[in-house]
Coordinates of C-alpha atoms in Angstrom, one line a residue:
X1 CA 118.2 143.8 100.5
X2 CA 115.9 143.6 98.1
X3 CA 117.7 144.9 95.1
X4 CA 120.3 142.4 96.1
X5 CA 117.3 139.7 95.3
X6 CA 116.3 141.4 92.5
X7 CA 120.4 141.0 91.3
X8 CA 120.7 137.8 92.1
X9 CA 117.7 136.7 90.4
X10 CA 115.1 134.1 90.9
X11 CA 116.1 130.3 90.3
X12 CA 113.0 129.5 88.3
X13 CA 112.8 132.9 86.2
X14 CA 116.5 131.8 85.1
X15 CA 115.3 128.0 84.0
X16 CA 112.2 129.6 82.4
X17 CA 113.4 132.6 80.4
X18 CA 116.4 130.3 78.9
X19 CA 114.4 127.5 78.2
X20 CA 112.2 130.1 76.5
X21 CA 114.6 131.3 74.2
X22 CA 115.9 128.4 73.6
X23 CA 112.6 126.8 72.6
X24 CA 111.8 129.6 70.4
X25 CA 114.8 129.5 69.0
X26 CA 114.5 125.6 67.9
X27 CA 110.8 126.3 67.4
X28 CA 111.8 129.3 64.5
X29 CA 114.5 126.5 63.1
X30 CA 111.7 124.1 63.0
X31 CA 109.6 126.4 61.2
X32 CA 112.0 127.4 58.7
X33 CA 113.2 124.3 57.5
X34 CA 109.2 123.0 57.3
X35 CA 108.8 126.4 54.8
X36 CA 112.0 125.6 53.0
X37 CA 110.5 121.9 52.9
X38 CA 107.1 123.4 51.6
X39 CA 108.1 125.7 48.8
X40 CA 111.2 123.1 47.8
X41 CA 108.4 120.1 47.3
X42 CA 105.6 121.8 46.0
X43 CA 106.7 121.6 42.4
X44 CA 107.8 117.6 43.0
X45 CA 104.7 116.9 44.4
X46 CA 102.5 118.3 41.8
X47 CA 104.7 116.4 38.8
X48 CA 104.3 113.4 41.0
X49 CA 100.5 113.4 40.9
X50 CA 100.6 114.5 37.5
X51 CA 102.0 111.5 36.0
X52 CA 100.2 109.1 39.0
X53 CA 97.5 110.4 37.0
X54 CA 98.8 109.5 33.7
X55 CA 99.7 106.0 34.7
X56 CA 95.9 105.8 36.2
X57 CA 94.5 106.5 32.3
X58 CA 97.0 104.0 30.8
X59 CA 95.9 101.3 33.2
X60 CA 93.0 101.5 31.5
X61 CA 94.3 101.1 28.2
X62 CA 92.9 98.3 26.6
X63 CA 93.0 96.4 22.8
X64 CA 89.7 94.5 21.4
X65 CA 90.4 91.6 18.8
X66 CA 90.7 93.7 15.8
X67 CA 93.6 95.6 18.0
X68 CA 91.7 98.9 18.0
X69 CA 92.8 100.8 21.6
X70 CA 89.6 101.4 23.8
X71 CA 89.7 103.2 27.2
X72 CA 87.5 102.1 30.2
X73 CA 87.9 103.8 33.5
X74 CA 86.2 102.6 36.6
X75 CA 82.9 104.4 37.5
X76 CA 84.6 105.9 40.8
X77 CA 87.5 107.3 38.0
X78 CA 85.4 108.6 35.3
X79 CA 83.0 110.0 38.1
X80 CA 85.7 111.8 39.6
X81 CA 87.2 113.1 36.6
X82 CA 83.1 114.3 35.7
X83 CA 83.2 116.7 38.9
X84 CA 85.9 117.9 38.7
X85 CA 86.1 118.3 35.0
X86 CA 86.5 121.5 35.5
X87 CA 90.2 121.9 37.2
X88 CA 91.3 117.7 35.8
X89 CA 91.4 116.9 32.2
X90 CA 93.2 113.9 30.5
X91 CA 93.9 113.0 26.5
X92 CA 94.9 109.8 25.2
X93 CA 97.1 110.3 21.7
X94 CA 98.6 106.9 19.3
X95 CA 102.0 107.1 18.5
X96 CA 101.6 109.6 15.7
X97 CA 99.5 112.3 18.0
X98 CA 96.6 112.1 17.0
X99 CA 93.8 112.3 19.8
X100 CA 91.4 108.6 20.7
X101 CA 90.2 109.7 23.9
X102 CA 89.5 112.8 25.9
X103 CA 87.6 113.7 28.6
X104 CA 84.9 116.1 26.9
X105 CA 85.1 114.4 23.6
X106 CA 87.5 117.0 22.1
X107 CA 90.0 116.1 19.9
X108 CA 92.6 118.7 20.6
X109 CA 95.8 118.0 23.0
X110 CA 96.0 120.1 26.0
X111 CA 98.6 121.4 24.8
X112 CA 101.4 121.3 21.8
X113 CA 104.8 119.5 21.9
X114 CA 107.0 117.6 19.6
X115 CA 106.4 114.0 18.9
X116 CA 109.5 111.6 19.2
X117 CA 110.1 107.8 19.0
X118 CA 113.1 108.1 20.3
X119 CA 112.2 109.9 23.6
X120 CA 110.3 108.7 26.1
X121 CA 110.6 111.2 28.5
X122 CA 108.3 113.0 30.3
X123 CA 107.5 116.7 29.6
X124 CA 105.3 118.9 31.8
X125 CA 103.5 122.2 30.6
X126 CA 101.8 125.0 31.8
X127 CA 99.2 127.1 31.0
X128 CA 98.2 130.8 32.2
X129 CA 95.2 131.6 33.8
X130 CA 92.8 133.2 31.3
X131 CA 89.1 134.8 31.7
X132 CA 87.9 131.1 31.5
X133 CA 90.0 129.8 33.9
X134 CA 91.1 132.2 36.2
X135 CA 93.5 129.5 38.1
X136 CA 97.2 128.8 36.6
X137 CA 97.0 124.8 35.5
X138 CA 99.8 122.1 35.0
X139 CA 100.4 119.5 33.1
X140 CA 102.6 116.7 31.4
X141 CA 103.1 114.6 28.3
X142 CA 103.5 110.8 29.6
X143 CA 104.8 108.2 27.1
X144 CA 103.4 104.7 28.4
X145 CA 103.6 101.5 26.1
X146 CA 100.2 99.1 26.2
X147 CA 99.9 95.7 24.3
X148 CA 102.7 96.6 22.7
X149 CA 102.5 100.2 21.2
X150 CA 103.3 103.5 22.1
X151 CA 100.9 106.1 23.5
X152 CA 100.8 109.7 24.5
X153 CA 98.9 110.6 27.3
X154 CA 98.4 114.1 28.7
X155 CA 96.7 114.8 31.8
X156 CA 96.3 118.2 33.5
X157 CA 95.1 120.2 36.9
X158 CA 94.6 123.3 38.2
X159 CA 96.3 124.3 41.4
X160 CA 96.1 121.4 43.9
X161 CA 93.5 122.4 47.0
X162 CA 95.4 123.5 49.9
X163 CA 94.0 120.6 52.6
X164 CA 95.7 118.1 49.9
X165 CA 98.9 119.9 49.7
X166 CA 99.0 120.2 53.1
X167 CA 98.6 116.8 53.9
X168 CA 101.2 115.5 51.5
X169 CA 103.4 117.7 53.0
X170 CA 103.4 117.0 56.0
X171 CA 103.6 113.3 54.8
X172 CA 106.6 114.4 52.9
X173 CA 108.2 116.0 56.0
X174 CA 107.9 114.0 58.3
X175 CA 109.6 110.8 55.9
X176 CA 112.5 113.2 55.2
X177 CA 112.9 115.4 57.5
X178 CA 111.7 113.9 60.5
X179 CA 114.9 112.5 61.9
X180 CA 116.4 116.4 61.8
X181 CA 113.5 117.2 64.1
X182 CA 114.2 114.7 66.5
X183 CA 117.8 115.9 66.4
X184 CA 117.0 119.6 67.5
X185 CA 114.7 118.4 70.1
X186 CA 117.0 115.9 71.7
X187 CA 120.1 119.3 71.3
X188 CA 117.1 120.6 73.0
X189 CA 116.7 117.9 76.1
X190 CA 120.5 118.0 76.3
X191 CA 120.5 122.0 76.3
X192 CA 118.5 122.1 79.2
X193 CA 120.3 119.7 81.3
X194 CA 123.3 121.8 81.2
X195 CA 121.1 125.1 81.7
X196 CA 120.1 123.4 84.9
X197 CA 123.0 122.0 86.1
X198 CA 125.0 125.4 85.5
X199 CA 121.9 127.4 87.5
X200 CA 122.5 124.9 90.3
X201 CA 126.0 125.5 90.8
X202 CA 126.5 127.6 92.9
X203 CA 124.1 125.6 96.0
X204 CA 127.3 122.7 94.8
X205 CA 129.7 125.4 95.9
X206 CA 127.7 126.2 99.1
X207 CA 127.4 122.1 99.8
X208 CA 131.0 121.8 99.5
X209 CA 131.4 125.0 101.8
X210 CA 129.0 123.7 104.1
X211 CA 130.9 120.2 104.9
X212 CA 134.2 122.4 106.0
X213 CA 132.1 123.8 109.3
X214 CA 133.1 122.3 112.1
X215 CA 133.4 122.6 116.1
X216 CA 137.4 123.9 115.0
X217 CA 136.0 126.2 111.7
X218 CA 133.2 128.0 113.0
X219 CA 133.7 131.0 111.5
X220 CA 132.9 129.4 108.1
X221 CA 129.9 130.8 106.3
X222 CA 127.8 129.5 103.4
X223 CA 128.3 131.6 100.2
X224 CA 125.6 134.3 99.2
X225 CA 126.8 135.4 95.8
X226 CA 124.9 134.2 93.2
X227 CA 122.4 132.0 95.0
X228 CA 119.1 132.1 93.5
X229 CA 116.9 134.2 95.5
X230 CA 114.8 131.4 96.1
X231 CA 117.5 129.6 98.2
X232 CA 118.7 132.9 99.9
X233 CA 116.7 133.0 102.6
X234 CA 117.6 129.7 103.8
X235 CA 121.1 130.3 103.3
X236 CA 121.4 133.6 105.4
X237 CA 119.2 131.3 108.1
X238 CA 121.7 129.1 108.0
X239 CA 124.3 132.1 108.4
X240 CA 122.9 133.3 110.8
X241 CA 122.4 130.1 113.1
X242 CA 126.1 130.0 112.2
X243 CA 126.8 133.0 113.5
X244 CA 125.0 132.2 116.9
X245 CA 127.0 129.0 117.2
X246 CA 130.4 130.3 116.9
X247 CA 129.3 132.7 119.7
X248 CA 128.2 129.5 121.8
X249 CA 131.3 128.0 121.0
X250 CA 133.2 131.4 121.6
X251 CA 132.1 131.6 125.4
X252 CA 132.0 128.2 126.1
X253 CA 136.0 128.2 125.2
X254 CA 136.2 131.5 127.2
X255 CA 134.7 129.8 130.2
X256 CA 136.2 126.9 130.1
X257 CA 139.7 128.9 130.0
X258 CA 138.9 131.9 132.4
X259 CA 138.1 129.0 135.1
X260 CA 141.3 127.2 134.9
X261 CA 143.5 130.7 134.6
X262 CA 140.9 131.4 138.1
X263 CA 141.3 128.2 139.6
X264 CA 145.3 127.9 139.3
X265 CA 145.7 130.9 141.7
X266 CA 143.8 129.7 144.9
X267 CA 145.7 125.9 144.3
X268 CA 149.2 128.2 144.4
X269 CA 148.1 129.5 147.7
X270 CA 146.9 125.8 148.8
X271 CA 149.7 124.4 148.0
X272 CA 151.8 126.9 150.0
X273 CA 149.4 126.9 152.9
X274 CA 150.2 123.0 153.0
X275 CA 153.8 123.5 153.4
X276 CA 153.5 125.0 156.9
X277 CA 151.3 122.4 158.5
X278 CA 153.4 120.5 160.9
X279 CA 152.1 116.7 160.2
X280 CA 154.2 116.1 157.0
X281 CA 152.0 112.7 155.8
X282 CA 149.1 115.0 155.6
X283 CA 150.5 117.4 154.1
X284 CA 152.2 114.7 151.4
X285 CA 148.2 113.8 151.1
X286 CA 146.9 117.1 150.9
X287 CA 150.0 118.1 147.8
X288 CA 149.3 115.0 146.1
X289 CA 145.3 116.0 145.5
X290 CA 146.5 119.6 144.8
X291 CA 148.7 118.2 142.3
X292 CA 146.0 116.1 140.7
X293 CA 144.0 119.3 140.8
X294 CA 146.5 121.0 139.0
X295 CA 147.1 118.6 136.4
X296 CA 142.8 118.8 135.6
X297 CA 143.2 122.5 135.2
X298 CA 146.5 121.9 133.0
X299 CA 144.1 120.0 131.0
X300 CA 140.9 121.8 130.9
X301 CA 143.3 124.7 129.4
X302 CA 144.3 122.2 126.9
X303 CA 140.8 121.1 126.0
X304 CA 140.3 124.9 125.5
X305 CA 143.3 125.7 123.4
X306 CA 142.3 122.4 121.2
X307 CA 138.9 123.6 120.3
X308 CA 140.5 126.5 118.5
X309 CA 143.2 124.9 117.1
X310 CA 143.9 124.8 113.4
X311 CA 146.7 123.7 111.5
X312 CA 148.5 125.3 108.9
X313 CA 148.9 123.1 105.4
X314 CA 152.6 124.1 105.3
X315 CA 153.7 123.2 109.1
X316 CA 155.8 120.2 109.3
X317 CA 156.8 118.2 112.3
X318 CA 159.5 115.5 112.5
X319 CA 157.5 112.2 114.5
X320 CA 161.4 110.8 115.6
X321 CA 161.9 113.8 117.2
X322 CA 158.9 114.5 118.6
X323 CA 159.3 110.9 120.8
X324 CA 162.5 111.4 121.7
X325 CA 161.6 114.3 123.3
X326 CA 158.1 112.9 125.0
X327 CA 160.6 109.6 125.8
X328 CA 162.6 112.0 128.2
X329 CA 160.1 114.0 129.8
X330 CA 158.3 110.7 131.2
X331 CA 161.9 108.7 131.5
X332 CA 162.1 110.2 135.0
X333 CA 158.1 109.2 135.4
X334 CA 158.2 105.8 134.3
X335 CA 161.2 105.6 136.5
X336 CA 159.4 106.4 139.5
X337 CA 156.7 103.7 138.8
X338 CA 159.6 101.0 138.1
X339 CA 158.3 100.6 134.9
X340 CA 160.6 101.6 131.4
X341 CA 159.9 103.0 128.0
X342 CA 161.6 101.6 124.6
X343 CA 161.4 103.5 121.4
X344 CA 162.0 102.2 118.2
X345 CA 162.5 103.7 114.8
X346 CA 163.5 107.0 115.9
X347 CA 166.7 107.1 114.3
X348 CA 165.7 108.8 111.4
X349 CA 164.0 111.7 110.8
X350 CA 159.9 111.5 110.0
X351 CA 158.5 114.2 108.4
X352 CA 154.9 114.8 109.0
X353 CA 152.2 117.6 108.2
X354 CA 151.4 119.0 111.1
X355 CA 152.5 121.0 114.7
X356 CA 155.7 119.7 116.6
X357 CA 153.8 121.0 119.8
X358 CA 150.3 119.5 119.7
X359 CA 151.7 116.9 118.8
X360 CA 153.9 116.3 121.5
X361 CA 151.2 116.8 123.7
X362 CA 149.2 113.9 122.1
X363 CA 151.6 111.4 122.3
X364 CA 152.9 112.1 125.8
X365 CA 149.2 111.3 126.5
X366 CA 148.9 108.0 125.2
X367 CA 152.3 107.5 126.8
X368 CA 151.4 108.4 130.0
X369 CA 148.3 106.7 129.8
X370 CA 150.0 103.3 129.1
X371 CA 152.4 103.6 132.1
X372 CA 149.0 104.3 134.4
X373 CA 148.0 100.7 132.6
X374 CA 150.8 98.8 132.5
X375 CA 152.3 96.6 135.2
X376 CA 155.2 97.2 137.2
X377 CA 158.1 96.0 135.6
X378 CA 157.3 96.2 132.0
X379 CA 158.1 98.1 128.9
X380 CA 155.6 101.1 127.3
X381 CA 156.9 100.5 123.7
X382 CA 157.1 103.1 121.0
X383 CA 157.3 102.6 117.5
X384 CA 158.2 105.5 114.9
X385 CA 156.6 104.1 111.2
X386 CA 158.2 105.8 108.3
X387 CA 154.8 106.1 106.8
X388 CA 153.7 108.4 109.5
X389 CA 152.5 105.8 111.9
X390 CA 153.0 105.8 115.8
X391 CA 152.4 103.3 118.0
X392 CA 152.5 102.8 121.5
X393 CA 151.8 99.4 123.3
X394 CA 151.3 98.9 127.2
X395 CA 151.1 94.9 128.7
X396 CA 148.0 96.2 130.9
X397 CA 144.7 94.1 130.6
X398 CA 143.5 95.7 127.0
X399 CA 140.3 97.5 126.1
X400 CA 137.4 95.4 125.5
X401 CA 136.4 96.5 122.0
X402 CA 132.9 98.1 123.2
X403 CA 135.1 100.4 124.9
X404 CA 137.1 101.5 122.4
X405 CA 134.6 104.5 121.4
X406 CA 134.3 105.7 124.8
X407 CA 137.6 105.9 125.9
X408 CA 137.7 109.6 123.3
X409 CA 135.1 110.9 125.0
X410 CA 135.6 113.8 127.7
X411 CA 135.9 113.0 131.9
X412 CA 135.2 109.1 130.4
X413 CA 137.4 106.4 132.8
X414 CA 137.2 102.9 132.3
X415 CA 138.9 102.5 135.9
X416 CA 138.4 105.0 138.8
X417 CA 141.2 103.7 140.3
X418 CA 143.7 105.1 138.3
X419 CA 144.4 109.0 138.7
X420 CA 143.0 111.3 136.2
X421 CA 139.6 113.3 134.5
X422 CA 139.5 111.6 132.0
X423 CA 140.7 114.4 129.7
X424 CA 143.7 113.0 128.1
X425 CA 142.6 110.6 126.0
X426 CA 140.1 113.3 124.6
X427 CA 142.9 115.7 123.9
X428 CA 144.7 112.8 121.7
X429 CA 142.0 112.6 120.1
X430 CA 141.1 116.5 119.3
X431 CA 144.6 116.7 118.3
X432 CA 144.7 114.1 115.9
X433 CA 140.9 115.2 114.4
X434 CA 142.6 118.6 113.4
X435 CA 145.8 116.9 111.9
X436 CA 143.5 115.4 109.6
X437 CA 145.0 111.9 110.9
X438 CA 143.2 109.0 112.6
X439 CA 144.0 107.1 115.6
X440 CA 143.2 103.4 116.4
X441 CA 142.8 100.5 119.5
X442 CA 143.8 97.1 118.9
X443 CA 144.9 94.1 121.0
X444 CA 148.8 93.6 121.4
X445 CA 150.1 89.9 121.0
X446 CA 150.2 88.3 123.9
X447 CA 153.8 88.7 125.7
X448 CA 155.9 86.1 127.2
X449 CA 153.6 86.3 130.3
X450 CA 150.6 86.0 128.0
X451 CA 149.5 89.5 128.6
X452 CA 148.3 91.2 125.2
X453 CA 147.7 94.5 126.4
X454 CA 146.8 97.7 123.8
X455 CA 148.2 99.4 121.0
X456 CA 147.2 102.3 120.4
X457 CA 148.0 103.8 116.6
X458 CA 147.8 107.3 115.5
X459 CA 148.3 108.3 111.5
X460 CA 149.0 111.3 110.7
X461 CA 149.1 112.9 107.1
X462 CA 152.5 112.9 105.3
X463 CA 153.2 115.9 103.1
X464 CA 152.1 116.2 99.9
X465 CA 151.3 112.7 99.9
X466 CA 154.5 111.2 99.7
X467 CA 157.2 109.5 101.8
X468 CA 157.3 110.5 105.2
X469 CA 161.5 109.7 105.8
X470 CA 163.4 112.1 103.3
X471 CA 166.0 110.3 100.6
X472 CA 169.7 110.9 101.9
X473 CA 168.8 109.7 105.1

């Protein structure tokens, strides 16, 4: 048992380890396009602060009256520029190249390149590290126009400190490549739903499963295969409380049949034991009981028979024919109560889904029950629908509509007067439940004596859906 767990696996290890993988999988995407982001902006971001410096010297750039160029950077520049004189430097040339300003009062550029009046671009340098400076350092050549005329001005740096770079960066990142972040993580959100929903499929499957168990499928049982092996033990509890109930079920059925087969043979011997008493009115009292008796055991049989019944999907049964034949088994019945039956819409044939037998059984009850209802002198009617409807109407006194529930139930009579267990109704019932069809109680219209009487109307399912009389007919 337990390397069937172990097989199966645990419900939460599964959401875990895939939404591991998954998250380190976005998580090494991440990371790589962050590095590709570093080493791709590095270079842009030190030419950018190179010539932020540049403009932040020409800014400064100023002209007296006599037009001589003068440079006067604010204390918090000039004080920067004084610490870290070392790794910044800046040179302010005239149009011809020739040095006004510098940082350490030199008068050499920071480095060579080729004057041009015609080119304004910027150039950037770079020099080596030597035994001075052991740190590689940048540079560029920014032309800039101030009152006028053209200057050169050249600023330089050592490599940038890593806390800076790594704060621009991520500045830079997150402008550019922000919205591909949110991307993966919402491919993320949306990879684990599915991952979920695919690890609870299989409890869907046993749901679904679950709702075909009934008193007439009991040997239905919820799948094991591939249930997480947290849910397993609940689902071979349920199996097994399964199990017990089809066994209930199982002897209840036997029981119920073994005491009718039991009872039928002492009513035989009853009934022939009456025939040789010598007053014949009791002994017409004495057969009619043991005929009631008879027909209860006739019917607990059937109630036993119904419980197991199941109805193939390809079994067909034609409704028209099906009344005819219930029509004259209870002619001779109806006959005998002065009462008559009519049926209607017979003449053609009404295919159905479901068992000629049963359901010849089901309306012969509702027949019969109408004639016990219905005064002498009137009509049970019939009516065969073409859309797989049957109804049949009596001209009794109706079923008050708080009734209507109970009259299904088993050994329930609305009137003790009239003969029976109070079985037959429950058999329609049963038989229409494992048709898959539905049966109804409404008021009749009133007749020409103003009785409305019932109607009672059973659907069953046509085949496939469609219609239930065949074209050609």
């Amino acid at each position: 048992m337990a390397s069937g767990d172990s097989a199966q696996g645990s419900l939460l290890r599964k959401i875990i380890w895939r939404l591991s993988v998954i998250t380190g999988v976005v998580f090494v995407i991440v990371l790589a396009v962050l590095t590709f982001q570093f080493y791709s902006t590095v270079d842009t971001l030190r030419d950018r602060s190179l010539v932020s410096q540049a403009n932040d010297v020409a800014n400064h750039l100023d002209m007296d009256s006599a037009g001589v160029p003068g440079l006067r950077l604010p204390d918090v520049l000039a004080q920067s520029y004084a610490r870290l004189g070392g790794e910044f430097s800046y040179v302010v040339m005239n149009a011809d190249g020739e040095v006004l300003f510098s940082l350490d009062g030199d008068k050499k550029r920071l480095s060579p390149f080729g004057l041009s009046q015609s080119s304004m671009e910027i150039s950037y340098f770079r020099l080596p590290a030597s035994a001075g400076k052991k740190l590689e350092r940048f540079g560029a050549t920014v032309p800039v126009r101030r009152h006028g005329r053209l200057f050169w001005i050249q600023v330089m740096q050592g490599e940038p400190h890593d806390d800076i770079m790594l704060d621009t960066i991520v500045g830079e990142s997150f402008t550019s490549s922000g919205w591909m972040v949110m991307l993966l993580f919402s491919a993320l959100l949306l990879i684990n739903i599915v991952t979920i929903r695919n690890g609870l499929k299989p409890l869907k499957t046993a749901s679904r499963q679950a709702l075909a168990i009934g008193p007439s499928a009991t040997d239905i049982r919820l799948p094991e295969r591939d249930i997480p092996a947290e849910i397993l033990p609940l689902v071979r509890a349920v199996n097994s409380a399964l199990g017990r109930l089809e066994s209930g079920f199982k002897m209840q059925r036997k029981f119920t049949a073994d005491a009718a087969h039991q009872l039928r043979t002492p009513l035989a011997i009853l009934t022939a034991r009456i025939g040789k008493l010598k007053d014949p009115d009791e002994a017409a009292l004495l057969k009619a009981d043991i005929r009631m008796m008879n027909r209860i055991v006739s019917q607990l049989l059937k109630v036993a028979q119904l419980e197991a019944l199941t109805i193939r999907a390809d079994e067909r049964a034609d409704l028209s024919a099906v009344c005819v034949e219930v029509v004259s088994y209870l002619g001779a019945y109806a006959i005998d109560q002065r009462k008559s039956i009519s049926l209607v819409g017979a003449e053609e044939p009404v295919i159905v889904s479901g068992n000629a037998e049963t359901l010849s059984q089901a309306i012969g009850n509702l027949v019969e029950n109408a004639l016990n209802y219905t005064p002498v002198g009137t009509v049970v009617e019939i009516r065969v629908g073409d859309d797989g409807k049957v109804t049949v109407r009596d001209h009794g006194g109706g079923i008050p509509p708080e009734q209507r529930e109970l009259v299904f139930r088993r050994f329930w009579r609305a009137n003790s007067d009239v003969d029976g267990a109070g079985l037959g109704l429950a058999i329609v019932s049963g038989i229409v439940r494992a048709h898959g069809g539905k049966i109804a109680i409404d008021d009749a219209d009133p007749d020409d004596q103003g009785r409305r009487g019932a109607v009672f109307t059973m659907k069953l399912p046509l085949p496939g859906g469609g219609v239930a009389r065949p074209s050609g007919f």
